[in-house]
Tab-separated table of C-alpha atoms in Angstrom:
chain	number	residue	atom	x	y	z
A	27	UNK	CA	17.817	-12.004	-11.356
A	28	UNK	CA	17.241	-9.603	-8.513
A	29	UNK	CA	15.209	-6.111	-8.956
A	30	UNK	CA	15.064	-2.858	-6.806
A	31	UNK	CA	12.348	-3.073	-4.430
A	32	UNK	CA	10.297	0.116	-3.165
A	33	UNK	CA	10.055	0.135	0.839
A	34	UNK	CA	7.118	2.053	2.838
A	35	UNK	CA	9.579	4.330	3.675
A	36	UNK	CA	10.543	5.248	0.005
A	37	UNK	CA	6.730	6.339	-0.648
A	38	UNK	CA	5.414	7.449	2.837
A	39	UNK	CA	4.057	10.383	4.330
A	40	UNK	CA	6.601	11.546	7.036
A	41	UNK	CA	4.743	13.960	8.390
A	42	UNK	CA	1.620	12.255	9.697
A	43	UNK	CA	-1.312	13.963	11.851
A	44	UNK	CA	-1.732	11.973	14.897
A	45	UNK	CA	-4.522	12.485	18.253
A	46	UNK	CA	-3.789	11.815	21.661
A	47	UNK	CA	-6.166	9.206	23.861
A	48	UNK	CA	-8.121	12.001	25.335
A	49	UNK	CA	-8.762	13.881	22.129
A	50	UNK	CA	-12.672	14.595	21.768
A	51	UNK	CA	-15.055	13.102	18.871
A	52	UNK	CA	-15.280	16.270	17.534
A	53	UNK	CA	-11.813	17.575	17.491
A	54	UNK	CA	-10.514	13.966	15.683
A	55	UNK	CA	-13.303	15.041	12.834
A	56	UNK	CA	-12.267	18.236	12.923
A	57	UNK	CA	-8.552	16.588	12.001
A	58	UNK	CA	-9.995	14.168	9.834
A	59	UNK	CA	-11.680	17.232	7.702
A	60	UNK	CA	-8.593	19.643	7.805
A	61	UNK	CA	-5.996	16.798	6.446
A	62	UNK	CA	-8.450	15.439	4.416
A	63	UNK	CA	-7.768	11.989	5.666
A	64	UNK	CA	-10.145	8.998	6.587
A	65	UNK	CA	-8.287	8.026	9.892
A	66	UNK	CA	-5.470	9.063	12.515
A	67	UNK	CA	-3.217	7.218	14.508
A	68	UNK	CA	-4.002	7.481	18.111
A	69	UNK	CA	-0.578	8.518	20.331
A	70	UNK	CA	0.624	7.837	24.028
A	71	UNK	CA	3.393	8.998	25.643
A	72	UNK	CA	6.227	9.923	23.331
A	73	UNK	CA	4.812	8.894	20.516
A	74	UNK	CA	3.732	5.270	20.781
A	75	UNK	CA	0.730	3.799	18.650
A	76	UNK	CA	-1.889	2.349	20.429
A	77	UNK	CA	-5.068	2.393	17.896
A	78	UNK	CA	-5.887	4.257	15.184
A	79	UNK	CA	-9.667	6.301	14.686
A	80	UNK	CA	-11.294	5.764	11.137
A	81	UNK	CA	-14.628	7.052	9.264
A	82	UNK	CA	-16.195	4.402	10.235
A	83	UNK	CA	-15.089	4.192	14.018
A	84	UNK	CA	-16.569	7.827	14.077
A	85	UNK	CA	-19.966	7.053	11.830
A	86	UNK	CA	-20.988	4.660	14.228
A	87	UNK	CA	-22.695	7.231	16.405
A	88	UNK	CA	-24.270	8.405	13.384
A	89	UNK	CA	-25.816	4.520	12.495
A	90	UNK	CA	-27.444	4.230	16.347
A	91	UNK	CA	-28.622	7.982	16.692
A	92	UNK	CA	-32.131	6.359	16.196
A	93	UNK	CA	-31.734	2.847	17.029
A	94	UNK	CA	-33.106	0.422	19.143
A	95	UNK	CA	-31.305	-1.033	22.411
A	96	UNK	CA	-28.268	-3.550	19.690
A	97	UNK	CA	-28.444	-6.967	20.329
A	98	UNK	CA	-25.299	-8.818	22.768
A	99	UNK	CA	-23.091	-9.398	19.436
A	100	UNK	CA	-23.555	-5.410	18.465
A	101	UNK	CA	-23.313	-4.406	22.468
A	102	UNK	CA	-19.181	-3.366	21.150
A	103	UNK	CA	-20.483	-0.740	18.110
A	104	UNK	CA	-23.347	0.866	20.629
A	105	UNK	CA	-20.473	1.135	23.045
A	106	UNK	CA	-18.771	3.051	20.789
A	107	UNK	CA	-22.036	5.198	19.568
A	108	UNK	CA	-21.573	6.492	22.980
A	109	UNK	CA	-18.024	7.376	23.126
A	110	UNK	CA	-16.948	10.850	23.289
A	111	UNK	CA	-12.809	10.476	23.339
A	112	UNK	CA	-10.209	8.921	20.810
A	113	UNK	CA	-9.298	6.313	23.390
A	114	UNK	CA	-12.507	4.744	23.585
A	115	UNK	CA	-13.438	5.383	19.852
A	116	UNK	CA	-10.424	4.005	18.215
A	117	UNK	CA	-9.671	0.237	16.813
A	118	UNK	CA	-6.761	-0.701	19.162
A	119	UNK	CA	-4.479	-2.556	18.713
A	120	UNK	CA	-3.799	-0.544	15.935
A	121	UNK	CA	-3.085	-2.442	11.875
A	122	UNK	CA	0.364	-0.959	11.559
A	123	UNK	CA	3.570	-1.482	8.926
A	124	UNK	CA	7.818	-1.200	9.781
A	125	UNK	CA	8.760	1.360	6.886
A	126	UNK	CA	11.184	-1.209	5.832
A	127	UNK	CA	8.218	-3.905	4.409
A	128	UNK	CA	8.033	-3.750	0.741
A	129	UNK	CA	5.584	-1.862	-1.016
A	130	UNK	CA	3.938	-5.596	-1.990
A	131	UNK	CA	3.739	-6.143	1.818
A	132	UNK	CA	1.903	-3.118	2.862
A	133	UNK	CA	-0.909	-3.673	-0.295
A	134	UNK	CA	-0.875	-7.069	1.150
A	135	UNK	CA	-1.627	-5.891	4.517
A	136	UNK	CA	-3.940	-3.184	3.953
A	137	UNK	CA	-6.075	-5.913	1.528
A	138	UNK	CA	-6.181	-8.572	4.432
A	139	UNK	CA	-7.000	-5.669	6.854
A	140	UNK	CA	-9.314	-4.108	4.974
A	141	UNK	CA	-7.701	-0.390	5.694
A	142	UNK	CA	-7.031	2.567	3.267
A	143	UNK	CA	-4.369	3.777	5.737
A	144	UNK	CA	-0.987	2.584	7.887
A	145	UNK	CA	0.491	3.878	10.470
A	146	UNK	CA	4.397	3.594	9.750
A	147	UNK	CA	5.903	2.255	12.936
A	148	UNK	CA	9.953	1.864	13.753
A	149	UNK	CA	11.081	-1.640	16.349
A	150	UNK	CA	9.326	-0.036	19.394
A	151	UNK	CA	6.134	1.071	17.841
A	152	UNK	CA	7.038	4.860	17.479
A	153	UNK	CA	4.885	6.539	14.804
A	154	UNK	CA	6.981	7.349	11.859
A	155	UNK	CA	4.473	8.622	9.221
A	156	UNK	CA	1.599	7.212	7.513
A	157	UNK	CA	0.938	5.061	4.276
A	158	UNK	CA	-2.020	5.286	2.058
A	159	UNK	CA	-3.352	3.456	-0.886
A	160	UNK	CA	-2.616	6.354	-3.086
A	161	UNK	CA	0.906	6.575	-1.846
A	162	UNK	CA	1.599	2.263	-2.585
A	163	UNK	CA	0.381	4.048	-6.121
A	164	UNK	CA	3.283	5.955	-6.247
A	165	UNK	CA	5.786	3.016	-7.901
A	166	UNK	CA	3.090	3.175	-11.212
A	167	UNK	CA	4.730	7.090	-11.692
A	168	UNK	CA	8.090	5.790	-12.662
A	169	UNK	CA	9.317	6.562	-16.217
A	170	UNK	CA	9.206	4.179	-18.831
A	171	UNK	CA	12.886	4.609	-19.441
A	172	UNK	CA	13.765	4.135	-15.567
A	173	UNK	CA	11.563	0.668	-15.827
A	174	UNK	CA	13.326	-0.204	-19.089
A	175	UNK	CA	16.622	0.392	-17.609
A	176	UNK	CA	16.008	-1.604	-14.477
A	177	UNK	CA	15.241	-4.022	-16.485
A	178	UNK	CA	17.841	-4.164	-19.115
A	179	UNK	CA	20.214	-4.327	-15.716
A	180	UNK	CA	18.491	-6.351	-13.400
A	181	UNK	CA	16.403	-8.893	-15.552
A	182	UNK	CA	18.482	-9.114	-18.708
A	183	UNK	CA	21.739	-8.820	-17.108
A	184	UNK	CA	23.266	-11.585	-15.788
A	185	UNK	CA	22.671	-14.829	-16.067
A	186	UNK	CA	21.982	-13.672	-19.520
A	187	UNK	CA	18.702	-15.291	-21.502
A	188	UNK	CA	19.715	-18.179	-23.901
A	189	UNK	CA	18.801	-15.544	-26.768
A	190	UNK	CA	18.716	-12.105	-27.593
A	191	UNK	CA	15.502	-10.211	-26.406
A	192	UNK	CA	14.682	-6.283	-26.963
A	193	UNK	CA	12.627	-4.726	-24.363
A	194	UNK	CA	10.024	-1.814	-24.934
A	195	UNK	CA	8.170	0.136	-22.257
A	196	UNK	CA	5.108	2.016	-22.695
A	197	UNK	CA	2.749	3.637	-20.504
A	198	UNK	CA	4.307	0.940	-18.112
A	199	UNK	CA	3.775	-2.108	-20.645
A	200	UNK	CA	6.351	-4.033	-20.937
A	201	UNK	CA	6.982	-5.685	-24.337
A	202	UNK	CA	9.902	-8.362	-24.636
A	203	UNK	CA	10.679	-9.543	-28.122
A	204	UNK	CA	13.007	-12.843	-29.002
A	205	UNK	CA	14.619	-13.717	-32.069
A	206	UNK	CA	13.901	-16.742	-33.636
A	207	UNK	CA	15.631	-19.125	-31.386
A	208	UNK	CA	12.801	-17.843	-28.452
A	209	UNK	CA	13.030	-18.223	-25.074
A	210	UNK	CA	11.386	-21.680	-24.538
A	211	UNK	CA	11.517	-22.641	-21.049
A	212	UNK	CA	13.082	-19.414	-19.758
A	213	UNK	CA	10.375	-17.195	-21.136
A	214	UNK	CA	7.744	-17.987	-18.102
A	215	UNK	CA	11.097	-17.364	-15.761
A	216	UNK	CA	11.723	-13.867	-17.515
A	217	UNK	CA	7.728	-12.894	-17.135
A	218	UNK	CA	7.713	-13.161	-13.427
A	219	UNK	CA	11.151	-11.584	-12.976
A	220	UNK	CA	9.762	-8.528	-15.158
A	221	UNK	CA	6.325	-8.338	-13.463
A	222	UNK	CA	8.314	-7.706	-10.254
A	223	UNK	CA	10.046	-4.725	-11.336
A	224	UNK	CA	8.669	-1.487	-9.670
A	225	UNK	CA	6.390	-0.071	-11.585
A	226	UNK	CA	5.143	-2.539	-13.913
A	227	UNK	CA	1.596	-2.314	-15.429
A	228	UNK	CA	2.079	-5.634	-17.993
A	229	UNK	CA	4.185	-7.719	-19.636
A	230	UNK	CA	3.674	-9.061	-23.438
A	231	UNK	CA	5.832	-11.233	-24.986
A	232	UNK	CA	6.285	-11.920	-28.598
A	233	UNK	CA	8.032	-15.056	-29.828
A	234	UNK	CA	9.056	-14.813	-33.956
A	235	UNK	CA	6.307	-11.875	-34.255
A	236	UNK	CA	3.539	-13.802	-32.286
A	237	UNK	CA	2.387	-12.043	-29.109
A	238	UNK	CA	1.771	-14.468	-25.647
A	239	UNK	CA	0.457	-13.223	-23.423
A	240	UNK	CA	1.497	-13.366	-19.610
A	241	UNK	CA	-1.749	-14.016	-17.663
């Protein structure tokens, strides 16, 4: 049982806004406010990442406008309170994704990271586009009738199920119903293989008109 699987470079923005090191604070929020975006990728040479400026890089200056002298462990942030260019302001190295990772791989990143935003880099670290949360979204737009078809020909397919099982879709639920032989020991196999599909909200199961659930 194998199933399509969305790549960073299938939901992507290509066209990413980018700064150079010796950008000023105010031009990068001047960016940030134009593309409506919370961060940039910062850019050397050709187009090489080497950090990326968030919100919060930038608010920093904001949190120690009144502050007292920050203790050694906060002597990094005031540092940066006092920066005026990108490459002084900006998290380096930068949290970054190839565009061929899986959609899964970027959420995973972005969760560990703690980021809203990745810079899409090729084998070199050339800035390709830019990945948001809203974009690893994307995959939840697909129609029910693409899902259900994906999974009539990925999932249900071959090696076939030992019985016969319909498959509904709706609003990105995914019902599978078995006859009265069930599914026994395959049905726990068929759940997972479902819940990987693209797009995928649920998946219900309902064994001789009794619903079991997946979770």
């Amino acid at each position: 049982m194998s199933t399509f699987q969305y790549t960073v470079s299938d939901v992507m923005t290509h066209t990413a806004v980018a700064v150079g090191r010796r950008a000023s604070y105010k031009e990068i929020v001047e960016v940030l406010h134009q593309w409506k975006v919370s961060a940039v990728p910062v850019l050397e040479g050709e187009g090489r990442v080497v950090g990326v400026v968030s919100e919060a890089d930038l608010l920093v200056k904001e949190q120690f406008r009144h502050a007292e002298p920050a203790p050694a462990e906060r002597r990094d942030e005031a540092a940066k309170a006092g920066a005026v260019l990108a490459e002084d302001l900006m998290s380096s190295p930068a949290v970054t994704v190839h565009p061929a990772a899986t959609v899964s791989e970027a959420a995973r990143i972005m969760a560990r990271k703690g980021v809203k935003r990745l810079p899409v880099v090729n084998d070199i670290g050339m800035l390709e586009g830019v990945v948001s949360r809203g974009d690893l979204l994307k995959v939840f737009l697909r129609p029910d009738e693409e899902i259900r078809s994906e999974i009539h020909d990925s999932v249900l397919g071959e090696p076939r199920p030992p019985a016969p099982v319909e498959c509904s879709v709706e609003e990105g639920v995914v019902t599978l119903r078995f006859g009265r032989r069930g599914g026994g020991a395959f049905v726990p196999l068929l759940a997972r293989a479902v819940l990987a599909v693209e797009g995928v909200v649920d998946v219900r199961m309902q064994l001789e008109g009794t619903e079991v659930t997946t979770s």
